[in-house]
Short mmCIF file of C-alpha atoms in Angstrom, two decimals:
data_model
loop_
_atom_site.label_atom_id
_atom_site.label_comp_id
_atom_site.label_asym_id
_atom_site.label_seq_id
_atom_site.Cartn_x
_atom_site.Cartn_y
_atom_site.Cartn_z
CA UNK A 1 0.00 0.00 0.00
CA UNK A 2 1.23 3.07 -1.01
CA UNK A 3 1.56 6.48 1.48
CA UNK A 4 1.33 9.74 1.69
CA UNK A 5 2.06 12.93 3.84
CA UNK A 6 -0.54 15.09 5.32
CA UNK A 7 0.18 17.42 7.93
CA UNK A 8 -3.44 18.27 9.07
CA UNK A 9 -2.78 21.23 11.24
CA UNK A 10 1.03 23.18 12.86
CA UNK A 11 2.71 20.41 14.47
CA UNK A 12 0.30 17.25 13.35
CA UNK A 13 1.15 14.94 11.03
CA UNK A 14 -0.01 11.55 9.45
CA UNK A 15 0.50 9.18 7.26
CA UNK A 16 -1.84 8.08 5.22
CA UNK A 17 -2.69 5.59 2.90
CA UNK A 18 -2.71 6.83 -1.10
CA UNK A 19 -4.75 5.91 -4.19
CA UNK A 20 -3.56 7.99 -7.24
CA UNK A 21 -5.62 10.36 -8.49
CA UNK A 22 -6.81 9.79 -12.22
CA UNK A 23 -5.79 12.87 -14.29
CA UNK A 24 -8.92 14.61 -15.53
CA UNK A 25 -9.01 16.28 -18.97
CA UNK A 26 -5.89 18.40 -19.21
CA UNK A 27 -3.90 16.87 -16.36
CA UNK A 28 -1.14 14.31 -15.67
CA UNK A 29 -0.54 11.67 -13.58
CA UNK A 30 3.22 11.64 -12.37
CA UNK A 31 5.10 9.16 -10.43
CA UNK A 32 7.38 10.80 -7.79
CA UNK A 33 10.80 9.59 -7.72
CA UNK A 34 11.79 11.98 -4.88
CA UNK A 35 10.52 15.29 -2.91
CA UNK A 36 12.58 18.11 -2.12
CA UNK A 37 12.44 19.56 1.72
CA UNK A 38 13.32 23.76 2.48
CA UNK A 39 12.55 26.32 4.95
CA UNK A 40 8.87 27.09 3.45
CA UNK A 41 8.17 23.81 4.05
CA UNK A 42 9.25 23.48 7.41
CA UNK A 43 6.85 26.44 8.15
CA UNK A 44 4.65 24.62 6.99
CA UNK A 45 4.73 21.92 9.84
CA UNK A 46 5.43 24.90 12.16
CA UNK A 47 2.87 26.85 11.64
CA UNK A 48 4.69 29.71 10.50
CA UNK A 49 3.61 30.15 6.89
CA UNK A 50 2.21 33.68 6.37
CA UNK A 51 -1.46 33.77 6.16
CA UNK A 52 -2.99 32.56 2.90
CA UNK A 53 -0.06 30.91 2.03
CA UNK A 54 -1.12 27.54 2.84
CA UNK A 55 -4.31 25.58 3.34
CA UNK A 56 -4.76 22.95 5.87
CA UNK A 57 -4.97 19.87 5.72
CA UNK A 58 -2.43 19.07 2.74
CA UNK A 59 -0.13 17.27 1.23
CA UNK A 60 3.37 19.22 1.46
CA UNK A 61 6.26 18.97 -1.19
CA UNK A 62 6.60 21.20 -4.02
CA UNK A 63 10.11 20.33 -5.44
CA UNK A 64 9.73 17.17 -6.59
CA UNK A 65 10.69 15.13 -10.00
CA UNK A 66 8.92 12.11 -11.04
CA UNK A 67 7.85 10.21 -14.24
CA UNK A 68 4.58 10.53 -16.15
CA UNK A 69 1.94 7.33 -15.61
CA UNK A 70 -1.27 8.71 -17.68
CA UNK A 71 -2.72 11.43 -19.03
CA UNK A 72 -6.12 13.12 -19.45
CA UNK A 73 -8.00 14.03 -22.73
CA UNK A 74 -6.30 16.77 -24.58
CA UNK A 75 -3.50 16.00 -23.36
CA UNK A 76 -0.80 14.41 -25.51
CA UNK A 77 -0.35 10.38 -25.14
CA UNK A 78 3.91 11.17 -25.95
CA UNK A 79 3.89 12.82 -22.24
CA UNK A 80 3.65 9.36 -20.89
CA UNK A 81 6.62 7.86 -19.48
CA UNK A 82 8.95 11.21 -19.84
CA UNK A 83 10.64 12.15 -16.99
CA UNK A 84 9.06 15.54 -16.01
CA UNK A 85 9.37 18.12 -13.30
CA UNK A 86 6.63 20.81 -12.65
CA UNK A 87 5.86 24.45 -11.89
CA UNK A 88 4.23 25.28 -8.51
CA UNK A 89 2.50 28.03 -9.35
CA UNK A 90 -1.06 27.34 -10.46
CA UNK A 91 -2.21 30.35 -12.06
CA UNK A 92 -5.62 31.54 -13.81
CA UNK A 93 -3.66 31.93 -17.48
CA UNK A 94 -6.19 34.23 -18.15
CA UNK A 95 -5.16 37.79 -15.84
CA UNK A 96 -2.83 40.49 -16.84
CA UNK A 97 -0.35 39.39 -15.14
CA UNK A 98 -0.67 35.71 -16.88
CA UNK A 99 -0.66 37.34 -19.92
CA UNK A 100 2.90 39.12 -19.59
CA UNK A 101 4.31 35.81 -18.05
CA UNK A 102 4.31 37.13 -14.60
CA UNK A 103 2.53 33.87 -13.50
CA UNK A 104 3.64 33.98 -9.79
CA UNK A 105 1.92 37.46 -9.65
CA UNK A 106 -1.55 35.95 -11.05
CA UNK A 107 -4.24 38.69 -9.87
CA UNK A 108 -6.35 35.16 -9.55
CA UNK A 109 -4.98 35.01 -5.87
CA UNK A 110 -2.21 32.67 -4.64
CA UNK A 111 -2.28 28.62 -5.59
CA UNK A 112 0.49 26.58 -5.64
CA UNK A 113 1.24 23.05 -4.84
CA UNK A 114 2.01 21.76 -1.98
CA UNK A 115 0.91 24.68 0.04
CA UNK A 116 -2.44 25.25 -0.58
CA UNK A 117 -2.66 22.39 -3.58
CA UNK A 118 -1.73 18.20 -2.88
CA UNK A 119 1.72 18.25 -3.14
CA UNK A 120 4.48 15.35 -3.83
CA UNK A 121 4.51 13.80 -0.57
CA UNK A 122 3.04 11.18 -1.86
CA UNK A 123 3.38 8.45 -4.09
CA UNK A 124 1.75 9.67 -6.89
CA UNK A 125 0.85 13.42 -7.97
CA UNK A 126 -1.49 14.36 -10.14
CA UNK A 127 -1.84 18.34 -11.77
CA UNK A 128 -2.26 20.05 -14.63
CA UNK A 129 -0.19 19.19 -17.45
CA UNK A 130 0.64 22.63 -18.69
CA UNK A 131 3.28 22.85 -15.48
CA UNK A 132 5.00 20.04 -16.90
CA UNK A 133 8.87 20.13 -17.99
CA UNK A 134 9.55 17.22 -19.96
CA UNK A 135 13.61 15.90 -19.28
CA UNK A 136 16.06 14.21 -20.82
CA UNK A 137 15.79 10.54 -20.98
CA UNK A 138 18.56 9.98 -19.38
CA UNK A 139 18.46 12.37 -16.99
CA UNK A 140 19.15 11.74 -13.13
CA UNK A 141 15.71 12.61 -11.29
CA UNK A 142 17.77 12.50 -7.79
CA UNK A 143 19.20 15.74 -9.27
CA UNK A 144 16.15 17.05 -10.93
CA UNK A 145 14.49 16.94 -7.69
CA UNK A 146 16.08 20.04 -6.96
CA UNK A 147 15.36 21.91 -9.81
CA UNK A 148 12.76 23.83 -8.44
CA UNK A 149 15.07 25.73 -5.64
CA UNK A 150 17.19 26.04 -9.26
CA UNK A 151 14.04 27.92 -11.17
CA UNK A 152 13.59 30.27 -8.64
CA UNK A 153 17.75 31.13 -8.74
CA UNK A 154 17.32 31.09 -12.72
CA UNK A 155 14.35 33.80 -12.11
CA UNK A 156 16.66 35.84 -10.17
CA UNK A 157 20.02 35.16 -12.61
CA UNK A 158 17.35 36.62 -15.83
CA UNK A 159 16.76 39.66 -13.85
CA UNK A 160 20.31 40.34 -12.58
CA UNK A 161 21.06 40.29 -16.18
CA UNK A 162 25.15 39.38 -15.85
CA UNK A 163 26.73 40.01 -18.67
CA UNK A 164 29.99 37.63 -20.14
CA UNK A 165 32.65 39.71 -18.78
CA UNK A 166 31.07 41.72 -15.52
CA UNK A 167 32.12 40.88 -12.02
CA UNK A 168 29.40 39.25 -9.93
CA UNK A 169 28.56 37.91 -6.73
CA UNK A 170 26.24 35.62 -4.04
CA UNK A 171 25.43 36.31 -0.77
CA UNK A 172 24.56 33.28 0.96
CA UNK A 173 25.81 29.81 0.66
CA UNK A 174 22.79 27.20 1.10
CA UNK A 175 21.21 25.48 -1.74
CA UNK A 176 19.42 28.63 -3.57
CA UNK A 177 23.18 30.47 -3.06
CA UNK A 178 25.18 27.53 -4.74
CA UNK A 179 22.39 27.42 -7.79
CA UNK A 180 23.34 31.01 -8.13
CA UNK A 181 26.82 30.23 -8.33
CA UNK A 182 26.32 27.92 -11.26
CA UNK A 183 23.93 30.26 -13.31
CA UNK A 184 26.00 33.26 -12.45
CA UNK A 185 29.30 31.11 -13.57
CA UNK A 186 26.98 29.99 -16.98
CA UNK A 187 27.72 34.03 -17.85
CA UNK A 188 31.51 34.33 -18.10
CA UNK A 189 32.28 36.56 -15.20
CA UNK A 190 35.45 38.22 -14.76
CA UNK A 191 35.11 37.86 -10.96
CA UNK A 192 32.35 35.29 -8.88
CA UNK A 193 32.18 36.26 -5.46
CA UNK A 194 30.77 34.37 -2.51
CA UNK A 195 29.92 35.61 0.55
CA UNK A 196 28.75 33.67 3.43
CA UNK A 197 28.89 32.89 7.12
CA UNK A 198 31.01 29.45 6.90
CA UNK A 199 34.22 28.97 5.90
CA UNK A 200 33.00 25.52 4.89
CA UNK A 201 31.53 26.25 2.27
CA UNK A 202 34.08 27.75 0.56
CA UNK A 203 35.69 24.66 -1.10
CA UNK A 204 31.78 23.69 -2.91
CA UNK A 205 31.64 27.35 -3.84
CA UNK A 206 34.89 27.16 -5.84
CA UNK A 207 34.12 23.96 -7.18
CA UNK A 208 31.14 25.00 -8.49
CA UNK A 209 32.83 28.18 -10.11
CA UNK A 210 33.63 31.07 -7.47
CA UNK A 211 36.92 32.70 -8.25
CA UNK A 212 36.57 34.34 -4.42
CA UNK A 213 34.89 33.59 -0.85
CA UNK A 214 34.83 35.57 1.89
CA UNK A 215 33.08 35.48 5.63
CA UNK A 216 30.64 38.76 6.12
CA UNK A 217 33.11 39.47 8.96
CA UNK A 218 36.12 40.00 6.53
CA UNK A 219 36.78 43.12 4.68
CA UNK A 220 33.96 43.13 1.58
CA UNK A 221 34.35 45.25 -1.81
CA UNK A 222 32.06 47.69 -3.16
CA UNK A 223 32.11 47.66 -6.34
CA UNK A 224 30.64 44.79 -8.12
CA UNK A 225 27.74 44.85 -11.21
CA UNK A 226 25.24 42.14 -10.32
CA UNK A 227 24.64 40.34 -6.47
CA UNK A 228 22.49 37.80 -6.12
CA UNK A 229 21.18 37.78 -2.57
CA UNK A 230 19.84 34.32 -1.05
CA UNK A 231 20.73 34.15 2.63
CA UNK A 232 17.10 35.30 3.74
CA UNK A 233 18.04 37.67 5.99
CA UNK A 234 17.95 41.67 6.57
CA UNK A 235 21.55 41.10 7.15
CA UNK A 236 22.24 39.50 4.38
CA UNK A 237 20.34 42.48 2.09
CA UNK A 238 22.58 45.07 3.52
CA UNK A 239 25.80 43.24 2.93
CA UNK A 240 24.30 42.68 -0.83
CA UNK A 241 23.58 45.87 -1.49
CA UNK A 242 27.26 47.30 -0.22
CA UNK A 243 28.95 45.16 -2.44
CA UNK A 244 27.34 47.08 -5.54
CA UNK A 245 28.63 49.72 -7.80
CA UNK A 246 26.88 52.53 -8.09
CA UNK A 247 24.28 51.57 -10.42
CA UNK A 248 24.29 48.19 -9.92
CA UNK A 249 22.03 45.43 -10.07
CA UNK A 250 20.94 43.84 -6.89
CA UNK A 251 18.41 40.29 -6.86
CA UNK A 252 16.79 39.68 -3.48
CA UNK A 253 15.06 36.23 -3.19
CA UNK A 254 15.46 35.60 0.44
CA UNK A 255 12.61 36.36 2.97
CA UNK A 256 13.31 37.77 6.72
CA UNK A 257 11.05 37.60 9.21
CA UNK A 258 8.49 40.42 9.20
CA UNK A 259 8.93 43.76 11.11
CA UNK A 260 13.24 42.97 9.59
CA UNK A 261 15.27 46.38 9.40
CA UNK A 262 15.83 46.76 5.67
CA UNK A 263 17.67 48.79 3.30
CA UNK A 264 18.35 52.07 3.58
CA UNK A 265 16.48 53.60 0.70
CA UNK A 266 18.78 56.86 0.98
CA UNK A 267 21.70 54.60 -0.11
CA UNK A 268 19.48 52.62 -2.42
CA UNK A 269 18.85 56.49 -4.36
CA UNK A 270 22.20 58.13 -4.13
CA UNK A 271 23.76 54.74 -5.43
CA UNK A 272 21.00 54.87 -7.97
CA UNK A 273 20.66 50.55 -7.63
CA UNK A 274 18.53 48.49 -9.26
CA UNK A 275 16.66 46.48 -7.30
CA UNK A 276 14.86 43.42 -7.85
CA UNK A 277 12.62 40.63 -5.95
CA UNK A 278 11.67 36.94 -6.99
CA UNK A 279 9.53 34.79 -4.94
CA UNK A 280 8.88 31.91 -7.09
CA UNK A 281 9.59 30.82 -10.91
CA UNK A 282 7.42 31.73 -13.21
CA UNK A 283 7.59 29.44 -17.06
CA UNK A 284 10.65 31.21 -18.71
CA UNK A 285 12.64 30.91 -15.17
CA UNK A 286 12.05 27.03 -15.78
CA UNK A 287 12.56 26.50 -19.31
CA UNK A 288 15.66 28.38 -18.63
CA UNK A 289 16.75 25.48 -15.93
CA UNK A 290 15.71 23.25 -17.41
CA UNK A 291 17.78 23.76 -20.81
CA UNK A 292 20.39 24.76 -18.28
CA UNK A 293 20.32 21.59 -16.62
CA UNK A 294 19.92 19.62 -19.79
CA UNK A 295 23.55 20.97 -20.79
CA UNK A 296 25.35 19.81 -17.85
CA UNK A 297 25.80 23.23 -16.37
CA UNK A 298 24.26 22.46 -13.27
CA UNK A 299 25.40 19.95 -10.93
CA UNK A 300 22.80 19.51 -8.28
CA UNK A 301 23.74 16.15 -7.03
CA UNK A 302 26.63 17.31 -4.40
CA UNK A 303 23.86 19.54 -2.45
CA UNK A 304 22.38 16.51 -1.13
CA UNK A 305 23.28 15.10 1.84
CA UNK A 306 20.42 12.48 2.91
CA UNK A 307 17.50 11.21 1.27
CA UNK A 308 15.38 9.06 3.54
CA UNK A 309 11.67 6.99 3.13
CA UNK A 310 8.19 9.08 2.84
CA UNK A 311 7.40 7.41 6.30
CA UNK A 312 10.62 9.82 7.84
CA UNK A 313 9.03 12.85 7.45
CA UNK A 314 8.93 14.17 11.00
CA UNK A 315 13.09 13.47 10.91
CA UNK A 316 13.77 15.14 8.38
CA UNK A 317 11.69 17.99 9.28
CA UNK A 318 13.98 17.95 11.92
CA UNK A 319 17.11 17.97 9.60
CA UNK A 320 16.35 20.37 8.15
CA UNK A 321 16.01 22.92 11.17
CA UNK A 322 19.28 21.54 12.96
CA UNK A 323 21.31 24.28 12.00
CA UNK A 324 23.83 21.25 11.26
CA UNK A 325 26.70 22.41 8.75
CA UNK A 326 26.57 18.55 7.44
CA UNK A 327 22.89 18.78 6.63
CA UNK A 328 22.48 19.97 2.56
CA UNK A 329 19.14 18.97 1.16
CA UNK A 330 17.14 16.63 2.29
CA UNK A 331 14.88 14.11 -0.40
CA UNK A 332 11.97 12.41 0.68
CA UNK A 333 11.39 8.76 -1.27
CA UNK A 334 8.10 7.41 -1.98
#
């Protein structure tokens, strides 16, 4: 008998047992291989999501990769048995802000799976096929598991806009900073910059294409072109934004808890920087990792440090908020 996650309220969950879901016109029935667990999801279980953010009881999981089983009408038959990964975000396609691509800003209201939608903590998930990102065949879906963390980097890389040549840099060295690494490195910088608080971190960073790492402790420049921020802290903002030029780019995807001291918008004006936010990936952020990924620029197989049965989830909710160096990303298995 198959399982599946539900956490029915902060602080209770169950497991319970899971029939799939046969995919109605339009959708797709996917096989997980693995699910993805992060902070948002861990908020989930704490109670801590913001308000209309997530709908109780549910299914958690929204990174995920899996394989296609079936398919409803309209939907083509060829989409079974590709390996797939899928976009959270279920917008109205119909809005403004659909219109222009903006999906994650769909005037519809907020939807996305696994926080207010059944997510992949299960054995089987089954959305709309339009989210879909067909893979290579011979793709690793251990590593495509993660590509969802990757989209949302790949959202903030296309706005950063790094040019071949530019000098760049990343604030923040957990999974969402070392995805920024990779794109940023994609771009031909002149300089790659990481910034974090462990000095372990700094031999990954290299590896994965930093020409420099430094502790937000040591003495920092201030005069890059594009920073990615992805630490998730008002900290973390500042330190990003006094790295830049004047009239640099700045990329902020982190979130700090609410009431956080923020920028100073004086320095923000007289440095004249450009400043942008991502929370979520809309399409072109994923087609964009995707084709990324599909090239063998991005390696996310040395992020992950455990992958452990469905029927674990309370430890590796724990994991996950250990503050343990040693703990990267945790999978979930069906």
């Amino acid at each position: 008998m198959s399982t599946a996650v539900v956490v029915d309220a902060p602080g209770e969950h169950r497991l319970v047992p899971h029939e799939p879901r046969r995919p109605e016109a339009g959708e797709a029935l996917v096989r997980v291989h693995a699910s993805g667990i992060c902070g948002s999801d861990r908020e989930v279980y704490q109670g801590n999501r913001p308000e209309g953010y997530v709908r109780y009881p549910l299914t958690p999981g929204h990174e995920w990769s899996g394989t296609v089983e079936a398919v409803g009408a309209g939907v083509p038959a060829s989409l079974v048995g590709r390996k797939v990964v899928g976009e959270g975000f279920r917008n109205c396609q119909v809005c403004d802000r659909c219109h222009a691509g903006d999906t994650t800003l769909c005037s519809a209201g907020y939807e996305e799976t696994g926080f207010t939608q059944p997510g992949a903590m299960a054995a089987t998930l089954t959305l709309p096929a339009r989210l879909l990102h067909a893979l290579p065949d011979d793709c690793d879906l251990t590593a495509a598991a993660l590509l969802e963390p990757a989209a949302c980097i790949a959202a903030a890389a296309l706005k950063g806009n790094a040019q071949p040549g530019e000098r760049v840099a990343v604030v923040g060295t957990g999974t969402l900073g070392m995805f920024a690494v990779q794109f940023l490195k994609a771009n031909s910088p002149a300089e790659l910059l990481v910034v974090g608080t462990r000095r372990d971190r700094e031999a990954l960073s290299r590896q994965y294409g930093a020409t420099d790492f430094r502790t937000k402790d040591q003495e920092l420049p201030d005069d890059f072109d594009v920073v990615i921020e992805t630490a998730g802290s008002a900290d973390a903002a500042r330190i990003s934004a006094g790295l830049l030029r004047r009239g640099g780019r700045l990329v902020l995807t982190g979130i700090p808890a609410p009431g956080a001291d923020g920028l100073d918008p004086t320095d923000l004006v007289v440095k004249q920087l450009e400043v942008h936010t991502v929370f979520g990936a809309p399409p072109d952020a994923w087609a964009h990792t995707v084709r990324v990924f599909a090239a063998g620029l991005l390696d996310p197989l040395p992020l992950v440090t455990h992958e452990l049965p469905l029927t674990e989830f309370s430890q590796a909710i724990e994991l996950v908020g250990a503050g343990d160096p040693k703990v990267g990303k945790v999978l979930l298995r069906p």
